[in-house]
Short mmCIF file of C-alpha atoms and ligand atoms in Angstrom, two decimals:
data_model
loop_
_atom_site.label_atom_id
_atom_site.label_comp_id
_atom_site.label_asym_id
_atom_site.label_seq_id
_atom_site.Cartn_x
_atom_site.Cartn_y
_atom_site.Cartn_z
CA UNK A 1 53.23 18.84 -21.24
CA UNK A 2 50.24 19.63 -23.49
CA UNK A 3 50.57 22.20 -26.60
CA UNK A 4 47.52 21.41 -28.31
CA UNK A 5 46.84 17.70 -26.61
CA UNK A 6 50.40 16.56 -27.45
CA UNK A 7 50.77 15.28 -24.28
CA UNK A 8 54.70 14.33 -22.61
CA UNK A 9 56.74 13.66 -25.55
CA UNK A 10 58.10 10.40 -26.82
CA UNK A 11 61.28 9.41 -25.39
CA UNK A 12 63.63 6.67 -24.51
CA UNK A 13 61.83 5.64 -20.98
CA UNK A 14 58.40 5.17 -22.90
CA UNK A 15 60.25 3.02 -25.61
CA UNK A 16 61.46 0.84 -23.05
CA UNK A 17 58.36 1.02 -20.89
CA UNK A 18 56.59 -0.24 -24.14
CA UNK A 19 58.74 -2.43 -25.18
CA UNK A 20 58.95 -4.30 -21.52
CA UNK A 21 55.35 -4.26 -21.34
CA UNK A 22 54.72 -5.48 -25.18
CA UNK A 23 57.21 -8.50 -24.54
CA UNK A 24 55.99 -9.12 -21.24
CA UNK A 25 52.35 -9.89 -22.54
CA UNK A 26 53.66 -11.77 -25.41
CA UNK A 27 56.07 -14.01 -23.35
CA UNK A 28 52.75 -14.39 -20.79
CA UNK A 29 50.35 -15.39 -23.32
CA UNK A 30 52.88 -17.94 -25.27
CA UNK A 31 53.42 -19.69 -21.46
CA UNK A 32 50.18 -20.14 -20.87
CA UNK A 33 49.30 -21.39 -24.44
CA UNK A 34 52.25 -23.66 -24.31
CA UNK A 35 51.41 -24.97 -20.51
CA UNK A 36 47.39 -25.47 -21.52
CA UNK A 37 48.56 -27.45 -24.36
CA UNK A 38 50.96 -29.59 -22.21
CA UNK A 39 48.50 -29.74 -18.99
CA UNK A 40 45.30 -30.25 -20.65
CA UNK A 41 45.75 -32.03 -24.48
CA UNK A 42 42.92 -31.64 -25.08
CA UNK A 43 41.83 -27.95 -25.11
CA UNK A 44 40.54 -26.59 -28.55
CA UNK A 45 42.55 -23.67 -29.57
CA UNK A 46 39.38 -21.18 -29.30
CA UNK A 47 39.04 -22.06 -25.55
CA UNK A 48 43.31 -21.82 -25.13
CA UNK A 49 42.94 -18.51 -26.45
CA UNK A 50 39.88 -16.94 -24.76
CA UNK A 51 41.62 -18.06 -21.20
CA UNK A 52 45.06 -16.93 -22.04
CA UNK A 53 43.75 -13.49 -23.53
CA UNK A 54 41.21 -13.32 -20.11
CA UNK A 55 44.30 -14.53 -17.70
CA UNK A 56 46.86 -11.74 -19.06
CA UNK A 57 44.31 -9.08 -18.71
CA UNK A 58 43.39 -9.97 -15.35
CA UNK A 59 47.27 -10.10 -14.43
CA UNK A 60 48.01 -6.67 -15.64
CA UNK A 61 44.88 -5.78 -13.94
CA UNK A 62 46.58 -6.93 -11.06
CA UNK A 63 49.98 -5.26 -11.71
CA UNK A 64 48.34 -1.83 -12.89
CA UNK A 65 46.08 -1.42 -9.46
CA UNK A 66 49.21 -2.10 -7.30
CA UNK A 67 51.86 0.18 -9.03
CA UNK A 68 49.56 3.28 -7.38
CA UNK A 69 50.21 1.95 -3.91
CA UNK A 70 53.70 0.89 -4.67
CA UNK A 71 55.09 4.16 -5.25
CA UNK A 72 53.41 5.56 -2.31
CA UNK A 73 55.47 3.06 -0.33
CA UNK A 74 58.90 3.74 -2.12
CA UNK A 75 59.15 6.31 -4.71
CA UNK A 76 61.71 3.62 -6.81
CA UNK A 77 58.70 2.70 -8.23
CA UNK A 78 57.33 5.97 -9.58
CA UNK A 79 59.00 5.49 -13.16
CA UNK A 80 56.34 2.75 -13.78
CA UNK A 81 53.94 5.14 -12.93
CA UNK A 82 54.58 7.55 -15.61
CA UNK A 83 53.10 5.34 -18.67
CA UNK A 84 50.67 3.27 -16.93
CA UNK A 85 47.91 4.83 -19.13
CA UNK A 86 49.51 2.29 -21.73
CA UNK A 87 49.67 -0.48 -19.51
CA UNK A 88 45.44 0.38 -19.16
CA UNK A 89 45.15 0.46 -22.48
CA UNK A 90 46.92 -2.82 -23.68
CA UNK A 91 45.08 -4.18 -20.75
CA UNK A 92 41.56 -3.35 -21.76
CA UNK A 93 42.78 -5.02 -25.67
CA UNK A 94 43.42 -8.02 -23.95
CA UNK A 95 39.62 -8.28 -22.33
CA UNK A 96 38.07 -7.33 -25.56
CA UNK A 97 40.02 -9.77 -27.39
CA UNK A 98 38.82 -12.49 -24.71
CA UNK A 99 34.89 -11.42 -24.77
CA UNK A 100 35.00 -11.59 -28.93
CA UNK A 101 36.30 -15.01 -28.61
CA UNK A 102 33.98 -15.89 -25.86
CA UNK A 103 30.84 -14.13 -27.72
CA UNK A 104 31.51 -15.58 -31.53
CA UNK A 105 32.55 -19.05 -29.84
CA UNK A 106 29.56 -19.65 -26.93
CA UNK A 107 27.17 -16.49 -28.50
CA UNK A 108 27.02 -15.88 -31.97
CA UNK A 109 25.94 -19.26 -32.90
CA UNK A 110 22.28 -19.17 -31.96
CA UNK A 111 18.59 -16.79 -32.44
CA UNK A 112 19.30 -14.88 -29.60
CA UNK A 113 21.63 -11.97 -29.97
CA UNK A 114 24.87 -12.36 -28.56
CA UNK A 115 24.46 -9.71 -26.35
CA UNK A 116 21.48 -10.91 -24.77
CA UNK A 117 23.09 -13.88 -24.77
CA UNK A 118 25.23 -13.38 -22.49
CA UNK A 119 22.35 -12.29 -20.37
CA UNK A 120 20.34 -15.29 -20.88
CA UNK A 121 22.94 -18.00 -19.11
CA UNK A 122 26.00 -19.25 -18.76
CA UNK A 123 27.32 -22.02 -20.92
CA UNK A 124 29.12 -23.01 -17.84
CA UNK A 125 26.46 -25.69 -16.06
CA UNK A 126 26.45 -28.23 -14.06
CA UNK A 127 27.62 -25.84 -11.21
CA UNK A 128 28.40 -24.97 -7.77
CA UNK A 129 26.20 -21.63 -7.71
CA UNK A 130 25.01 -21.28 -10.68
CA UNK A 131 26.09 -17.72 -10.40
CA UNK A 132 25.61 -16.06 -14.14
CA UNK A 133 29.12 -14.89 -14.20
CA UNK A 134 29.34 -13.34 -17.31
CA UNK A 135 27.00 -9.90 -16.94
CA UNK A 136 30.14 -9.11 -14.55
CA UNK A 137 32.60 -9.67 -17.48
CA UNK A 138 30.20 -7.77 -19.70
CA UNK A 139 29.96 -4.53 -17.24
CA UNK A 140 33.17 -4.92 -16.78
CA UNK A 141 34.48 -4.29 -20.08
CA UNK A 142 32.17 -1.52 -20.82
CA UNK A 143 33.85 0.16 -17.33
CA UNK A 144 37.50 -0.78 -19.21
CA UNK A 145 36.55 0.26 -23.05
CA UNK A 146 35.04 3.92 -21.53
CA UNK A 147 38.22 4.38 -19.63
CA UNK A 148 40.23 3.35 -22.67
CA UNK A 149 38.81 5.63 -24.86
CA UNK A 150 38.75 8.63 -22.89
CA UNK A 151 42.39 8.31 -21.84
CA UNK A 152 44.01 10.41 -23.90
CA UNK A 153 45.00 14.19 -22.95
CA UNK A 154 42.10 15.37 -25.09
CA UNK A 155 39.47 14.28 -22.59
CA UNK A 156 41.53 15.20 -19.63
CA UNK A 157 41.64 18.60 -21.13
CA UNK A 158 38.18 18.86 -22.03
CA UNK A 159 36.69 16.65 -19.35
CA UNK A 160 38.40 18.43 -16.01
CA UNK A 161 41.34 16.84 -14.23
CA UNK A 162 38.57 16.13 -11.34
CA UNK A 163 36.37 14.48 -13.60
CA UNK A 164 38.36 12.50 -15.79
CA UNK A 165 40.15 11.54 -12.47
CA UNK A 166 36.60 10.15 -11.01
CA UNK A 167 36.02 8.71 -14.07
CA UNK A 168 39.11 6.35 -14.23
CA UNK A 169 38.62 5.79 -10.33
CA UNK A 170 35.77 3.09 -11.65
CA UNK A 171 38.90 0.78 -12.49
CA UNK A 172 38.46 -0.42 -8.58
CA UNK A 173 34.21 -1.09 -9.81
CA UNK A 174 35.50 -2.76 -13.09
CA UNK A 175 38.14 -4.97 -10.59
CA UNK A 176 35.43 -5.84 -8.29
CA UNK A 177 33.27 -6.89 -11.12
CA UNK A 178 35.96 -8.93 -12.40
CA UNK A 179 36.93 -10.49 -9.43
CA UNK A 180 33.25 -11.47 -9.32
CA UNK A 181 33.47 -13.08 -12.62
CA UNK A 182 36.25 -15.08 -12.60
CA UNK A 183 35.12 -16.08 -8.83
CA UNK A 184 32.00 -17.46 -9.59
CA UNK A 185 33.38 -18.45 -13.36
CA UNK A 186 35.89 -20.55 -12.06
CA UNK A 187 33.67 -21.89 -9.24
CA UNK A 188 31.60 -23.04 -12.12
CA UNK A 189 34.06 -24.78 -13.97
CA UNK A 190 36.44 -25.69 -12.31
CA UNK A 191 37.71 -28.53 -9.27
CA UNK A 192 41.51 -27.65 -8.79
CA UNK A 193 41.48 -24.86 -6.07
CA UNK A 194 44.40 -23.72 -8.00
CA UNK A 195 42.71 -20.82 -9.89
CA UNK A 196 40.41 -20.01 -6.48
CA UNK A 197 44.32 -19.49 -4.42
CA UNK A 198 45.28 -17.76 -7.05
CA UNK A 199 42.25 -15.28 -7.30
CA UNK A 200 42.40 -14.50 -3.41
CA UNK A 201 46.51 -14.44 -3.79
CA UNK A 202 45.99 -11.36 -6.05
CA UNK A 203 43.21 -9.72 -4.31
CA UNK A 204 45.08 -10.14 -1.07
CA UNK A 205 47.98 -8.23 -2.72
CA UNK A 206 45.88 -5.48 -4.07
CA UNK A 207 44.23 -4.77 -0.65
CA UNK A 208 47.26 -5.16 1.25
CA UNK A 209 49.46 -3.06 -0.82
CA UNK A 210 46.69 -0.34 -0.53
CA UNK A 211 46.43 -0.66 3.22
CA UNK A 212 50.34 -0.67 3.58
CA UNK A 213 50.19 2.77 1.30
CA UNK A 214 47.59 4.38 3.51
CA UNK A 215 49.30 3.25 6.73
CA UNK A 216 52.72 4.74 5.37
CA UNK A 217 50.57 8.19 4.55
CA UNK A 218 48.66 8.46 7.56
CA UNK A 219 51.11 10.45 9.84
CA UNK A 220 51.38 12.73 6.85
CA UNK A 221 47.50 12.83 6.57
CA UNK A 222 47.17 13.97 10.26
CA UNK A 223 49.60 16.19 10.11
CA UNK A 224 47.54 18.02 7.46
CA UNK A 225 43.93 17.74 9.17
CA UNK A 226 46.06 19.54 12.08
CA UNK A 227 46.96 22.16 9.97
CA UNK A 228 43.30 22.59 8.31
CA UNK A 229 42.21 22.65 11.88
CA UNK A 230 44.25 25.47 13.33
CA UNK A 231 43.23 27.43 9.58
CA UNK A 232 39.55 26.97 11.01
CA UNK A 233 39.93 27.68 14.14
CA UNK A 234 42.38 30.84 13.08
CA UNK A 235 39.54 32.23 10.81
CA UNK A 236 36.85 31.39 13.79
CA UNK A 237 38.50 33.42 15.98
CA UNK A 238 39.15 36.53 13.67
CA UNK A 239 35.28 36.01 12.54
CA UNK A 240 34.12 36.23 15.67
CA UNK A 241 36.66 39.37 16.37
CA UNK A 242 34.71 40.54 13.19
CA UNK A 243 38.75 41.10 11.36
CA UNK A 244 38.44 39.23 8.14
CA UNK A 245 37.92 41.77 5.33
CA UNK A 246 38.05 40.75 1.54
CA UNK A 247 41.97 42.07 0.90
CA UNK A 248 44.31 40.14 2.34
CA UNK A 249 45.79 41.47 5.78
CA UNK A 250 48.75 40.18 7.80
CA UNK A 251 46.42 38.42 9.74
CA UNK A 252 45.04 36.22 6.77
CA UNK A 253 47.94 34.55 6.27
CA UNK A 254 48.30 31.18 7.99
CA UNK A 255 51.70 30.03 10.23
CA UNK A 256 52.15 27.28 7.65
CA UNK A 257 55.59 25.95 9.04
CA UNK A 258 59.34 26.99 9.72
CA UNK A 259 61.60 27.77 6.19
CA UNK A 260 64.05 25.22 7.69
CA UNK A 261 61.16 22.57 7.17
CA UNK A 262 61.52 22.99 3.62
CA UNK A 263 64.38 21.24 1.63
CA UNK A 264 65.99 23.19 -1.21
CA UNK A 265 64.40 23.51 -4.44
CA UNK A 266 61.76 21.12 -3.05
CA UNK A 267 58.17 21.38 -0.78
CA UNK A 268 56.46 20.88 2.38
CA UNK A 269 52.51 20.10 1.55
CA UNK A 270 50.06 21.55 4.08
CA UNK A 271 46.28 21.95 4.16
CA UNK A 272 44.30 25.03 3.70
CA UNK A 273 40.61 25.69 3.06
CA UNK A 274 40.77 21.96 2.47
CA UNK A 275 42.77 21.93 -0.12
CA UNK A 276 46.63 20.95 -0.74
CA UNK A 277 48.93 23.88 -0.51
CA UNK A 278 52.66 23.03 -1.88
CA UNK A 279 55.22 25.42 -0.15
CA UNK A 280 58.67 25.28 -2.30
CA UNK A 281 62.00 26.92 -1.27
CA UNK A 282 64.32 27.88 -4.16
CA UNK A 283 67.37 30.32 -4.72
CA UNK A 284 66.35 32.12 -1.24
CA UNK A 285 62.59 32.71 -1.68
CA UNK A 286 59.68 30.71 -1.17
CA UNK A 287 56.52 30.22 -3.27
CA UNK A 288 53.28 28.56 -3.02
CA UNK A 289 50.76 26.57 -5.19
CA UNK A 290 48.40 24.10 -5.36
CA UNK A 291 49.39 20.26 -5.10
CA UNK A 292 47.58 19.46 -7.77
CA UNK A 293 48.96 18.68 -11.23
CA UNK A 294 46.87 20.05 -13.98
CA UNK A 295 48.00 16.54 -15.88
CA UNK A 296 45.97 13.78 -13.84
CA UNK A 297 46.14 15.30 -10.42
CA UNK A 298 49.64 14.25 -9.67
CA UNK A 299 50.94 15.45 -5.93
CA UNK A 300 53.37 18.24 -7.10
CA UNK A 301 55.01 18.97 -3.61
CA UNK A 302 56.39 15.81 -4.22
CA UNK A 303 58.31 17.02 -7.45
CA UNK A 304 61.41 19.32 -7.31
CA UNK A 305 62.68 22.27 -8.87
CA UNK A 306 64.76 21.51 -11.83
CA UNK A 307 65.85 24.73 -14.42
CA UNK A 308 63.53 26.78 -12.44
CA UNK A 309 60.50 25.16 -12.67
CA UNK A 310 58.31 23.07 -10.54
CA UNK A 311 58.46 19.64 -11.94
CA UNK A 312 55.38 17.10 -11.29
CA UNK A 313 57.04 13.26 -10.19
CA UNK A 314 54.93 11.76 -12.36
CA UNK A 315 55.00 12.65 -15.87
CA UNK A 316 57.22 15.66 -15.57
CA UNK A 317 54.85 18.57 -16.24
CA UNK A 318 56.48 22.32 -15.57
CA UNK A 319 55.52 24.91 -13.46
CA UNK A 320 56.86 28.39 -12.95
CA UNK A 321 56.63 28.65 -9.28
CA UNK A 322 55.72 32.10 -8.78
CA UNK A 323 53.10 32.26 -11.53
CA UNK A 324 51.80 28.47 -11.44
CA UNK A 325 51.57 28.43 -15.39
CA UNK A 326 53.62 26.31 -17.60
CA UNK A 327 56.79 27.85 -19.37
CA UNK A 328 55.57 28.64 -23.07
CA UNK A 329 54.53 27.27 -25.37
CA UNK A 330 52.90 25.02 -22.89
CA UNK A 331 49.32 26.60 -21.24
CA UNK A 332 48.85 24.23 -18.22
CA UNK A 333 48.13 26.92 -15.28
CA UNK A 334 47.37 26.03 -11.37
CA UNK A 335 46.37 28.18 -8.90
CA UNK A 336 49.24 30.73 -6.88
CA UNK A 337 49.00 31.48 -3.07
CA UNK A 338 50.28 34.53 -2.07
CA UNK A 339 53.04 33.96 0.56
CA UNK A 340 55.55 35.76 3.54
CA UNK A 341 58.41 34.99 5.83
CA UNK A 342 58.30 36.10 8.96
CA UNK A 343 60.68 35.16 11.97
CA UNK A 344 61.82 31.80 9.95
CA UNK A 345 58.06 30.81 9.65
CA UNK A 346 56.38 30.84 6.28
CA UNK A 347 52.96 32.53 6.45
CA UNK A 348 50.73 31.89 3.71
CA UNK A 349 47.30 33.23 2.99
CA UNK A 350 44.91 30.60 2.21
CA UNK A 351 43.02 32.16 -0.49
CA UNK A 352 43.95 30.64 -3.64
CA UNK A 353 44.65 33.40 -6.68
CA UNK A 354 43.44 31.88 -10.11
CA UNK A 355 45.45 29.70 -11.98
CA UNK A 356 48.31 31.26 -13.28
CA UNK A 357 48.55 34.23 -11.44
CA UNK A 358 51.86 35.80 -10.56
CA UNK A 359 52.13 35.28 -6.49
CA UNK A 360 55.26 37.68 -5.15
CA UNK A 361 57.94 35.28 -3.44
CA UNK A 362 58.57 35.77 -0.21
CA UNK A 363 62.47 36.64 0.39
CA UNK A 364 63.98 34.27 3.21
CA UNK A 365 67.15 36.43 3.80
CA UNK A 366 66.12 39.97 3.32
CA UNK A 367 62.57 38.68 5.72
CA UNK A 368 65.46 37.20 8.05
CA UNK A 369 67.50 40.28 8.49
CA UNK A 370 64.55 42.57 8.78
CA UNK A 371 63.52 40.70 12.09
CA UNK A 372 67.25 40.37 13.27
CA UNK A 373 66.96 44.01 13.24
CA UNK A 374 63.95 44.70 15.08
CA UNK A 375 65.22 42.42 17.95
C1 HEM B 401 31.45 -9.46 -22.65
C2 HEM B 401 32.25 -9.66 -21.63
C3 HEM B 401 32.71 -11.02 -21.13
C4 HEM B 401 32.18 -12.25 -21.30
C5 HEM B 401 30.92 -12.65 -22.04
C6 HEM B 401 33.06 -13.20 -20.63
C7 HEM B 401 32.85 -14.56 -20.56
C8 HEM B 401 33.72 -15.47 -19.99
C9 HEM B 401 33.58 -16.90 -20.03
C10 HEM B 401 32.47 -17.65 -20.76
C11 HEM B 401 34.60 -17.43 -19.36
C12 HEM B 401 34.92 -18.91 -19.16
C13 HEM B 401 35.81 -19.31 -20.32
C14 HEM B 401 36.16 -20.80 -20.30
O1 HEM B 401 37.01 -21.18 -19.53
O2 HEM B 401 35.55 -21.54 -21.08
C15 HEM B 401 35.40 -16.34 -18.86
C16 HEM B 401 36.54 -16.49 -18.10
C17 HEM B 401 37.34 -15.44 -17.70
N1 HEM B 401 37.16 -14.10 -17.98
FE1 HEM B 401 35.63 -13.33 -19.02
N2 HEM B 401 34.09 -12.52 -20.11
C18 HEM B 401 33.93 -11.18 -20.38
C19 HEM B 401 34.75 -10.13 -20.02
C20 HEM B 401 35.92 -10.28 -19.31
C21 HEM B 401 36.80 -9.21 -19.00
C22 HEM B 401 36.60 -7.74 -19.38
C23 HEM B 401 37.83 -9.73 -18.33
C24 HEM B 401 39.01 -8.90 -17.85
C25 HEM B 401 40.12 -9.30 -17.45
C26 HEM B 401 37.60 -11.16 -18.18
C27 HEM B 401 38.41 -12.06 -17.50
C28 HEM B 401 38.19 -13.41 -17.42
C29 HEM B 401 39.09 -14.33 -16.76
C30 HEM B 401 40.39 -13.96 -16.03
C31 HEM B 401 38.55 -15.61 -16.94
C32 HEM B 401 39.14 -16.94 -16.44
C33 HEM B 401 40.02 -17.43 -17.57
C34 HEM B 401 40.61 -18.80 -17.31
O3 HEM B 401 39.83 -19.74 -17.11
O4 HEM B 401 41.83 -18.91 -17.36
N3 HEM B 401 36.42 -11.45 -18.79
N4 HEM B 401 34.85 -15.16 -19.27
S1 FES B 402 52.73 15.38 -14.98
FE1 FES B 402 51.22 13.85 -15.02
S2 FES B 402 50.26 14.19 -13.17
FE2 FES B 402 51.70 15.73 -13.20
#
């Protein structure tokens, strides 16, 4: 939670998250030193280097763009979810160490500046396209090193959660570019179809582990658009009956779904005006805010109440449910719906209050007993 850009605090899980991830690199980029020295005598240390640096970035490349989809598919995975910001970050070291060895070994020895350099050709001739590969590295990293530097809690705070998230969805440009530049790299240089297999291999997993995500999320997806559907056609009709009026009237409020939809101390998502509304049930009341985490958009209807606050699955940010702001001292705040039960059915009006506004819970038993008794 943020106090002043101090972001989730340091704990065990992030040691270990670190420490897995700092030993995994180093065990990756000894293997492939050791194997390139075993395989191919007689590679000069510079070139070892710049393709085992290249190769683990392009790995955790890999491993980074599927965690996203993997949780989506089981939620087991969502602890590796939490840290992945340092997983981006060691991964964009790794490319910039690679394009300083490739620049000072293949660019920095000429006239020409290396930059333009890399512009000007590829060292890499005698090919099958003749593809120059590297402008993709190049655009590439400057995708990686922006991302990098701007993912700290200070720009999400200052940038907007939309806008920092938009920002780091150019990871799937930088991967294209990437995939581009080892494609036609490799088609350059090399003869085994080894490092082509392996290329399509990891693409194929990306793609199919997003496809199998959206597949898994499309009933859920409908199942929204059909309730942002009835919401339009519910404010159609009372338009047309010329009803709506700028307080809120029974008639506002949206059939959202039955109370015994909702687990305890956890959420049903729904759509309204667009937007995702999450619907939580706790200590016999129910409350309503947005989805979105103020952290880095983070679906909170799939969190759970834990000491009385909303908790976000991915990094653990805190809401108080009926005020949608962040216990103190913390100052995250998202929006409040104002809610009602009414025959077992929660009714919610779809006008968002602004962040942090305190949203009256709606009382399942006294609600209950009030229409057993007009029966
Ligand atoms: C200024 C930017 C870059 C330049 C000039 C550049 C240049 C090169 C060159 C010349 C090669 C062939 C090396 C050789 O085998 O002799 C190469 C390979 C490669 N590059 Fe880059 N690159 C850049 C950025 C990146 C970035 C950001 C990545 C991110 C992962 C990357 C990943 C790779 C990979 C995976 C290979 C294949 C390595 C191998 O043969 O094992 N490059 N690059
Ligand atoms: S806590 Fe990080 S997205 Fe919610």
């Amino acid at each position: 939670m943020a106090l002043e850009y101090s972001a989730v605090q340091w704990n065990r899980q992030k040691r270990i998250y670190d420490f897995v991830l700092a030993g995994g690199v180093g065990a990756f980029l000894v293997l492939f030193g050791v194997l390139s020295k075993v395989l191919f005598p007689f590679i000069t240390d510079e070139i070892m280097l710049m393709r085992a640096f290249a190769a683990a970035a392009f790995v955790l490349l890999h491993v980074i763009l599927c965690i996203g989809p993997l949780c989506r598919v089981n939620r087991k995975f969502l602890p590796l979810l939490y840290n992945r910001r340092h997983a981006g970050v060691t991964m964009c070291l790794l490319a910039l160490i690679h394009s300083a060895l490739v620049i000072v070994t293949y660019h920095a020895g000429g006239d020409t500046n290396p930059i333009v350099s890399i512009f000007k050709g590829s060292p890499l001739t005698g090919s099958i396209a003749r593809v120059p590969f590297q402008p993709f590295g190049f655009f590439a990293l400057v995708i990686l090193l922006l991302m990098a530097a701007t993912s700290h809690d200070f720009w999400l705070a200052n940038l907007s959660a939309p806008v920092w998230k938009s920002l780091h969805m150019l990871v799937y440009v930088a991967y294209g570019l990437l995939v581009l530049h080892v494609t036609f790299g490799v088609l350059q240089a090399e003869v085994s179809p080894v490092y082509a297999v392996a290329v399509a291999v990891g693409l194929a997993t990306v793609l199919g582990l997003h496809i199998a995500a959206a597949c898994k999320e499309a009933p859920a997806d409908r199942e929204l658009a059909g309730s942002s559907r009835r919401e339009e056609a519910h404010t159609k009709s009372r338009n047309s009956q010329g009803l709506v009026t700028s307080a809120a009237t029974e008639e506002d409020f949206i059939d959202a779904c039955a109370v015994a939809d909702i687990p305890e101390k956890r959420a049903r998502i729904i759509c309204l005006s667009g937007e995702r509304v999450a619907i939580f049930k706790h200590d016999g009341k129910v409350s309503a805010v947005s989805n979105v985490c103020q952290h880095q958009n983070g679906p909170l209807g799939e969190g759970k109440i834990l000491d009385g606050c909303i908790t976000c699955p991915w990094h653990g940010y805190q809401y108080v449910p009926e005020t949608g702001a962040s216990p103190p001292p913390f100052v995250e705040k998202v929006p409040t719906f104002n809610v009602r039960v009414k025959n077992g059915r929660v009714l919610v009006d779809p006008k968002p209050n602004p962040p942090g506004t305190h949203a009256e819970p709606a009382l399942i038993a006294s609600a209950e007993s009030k229409a057993l008794q007009t029966v």
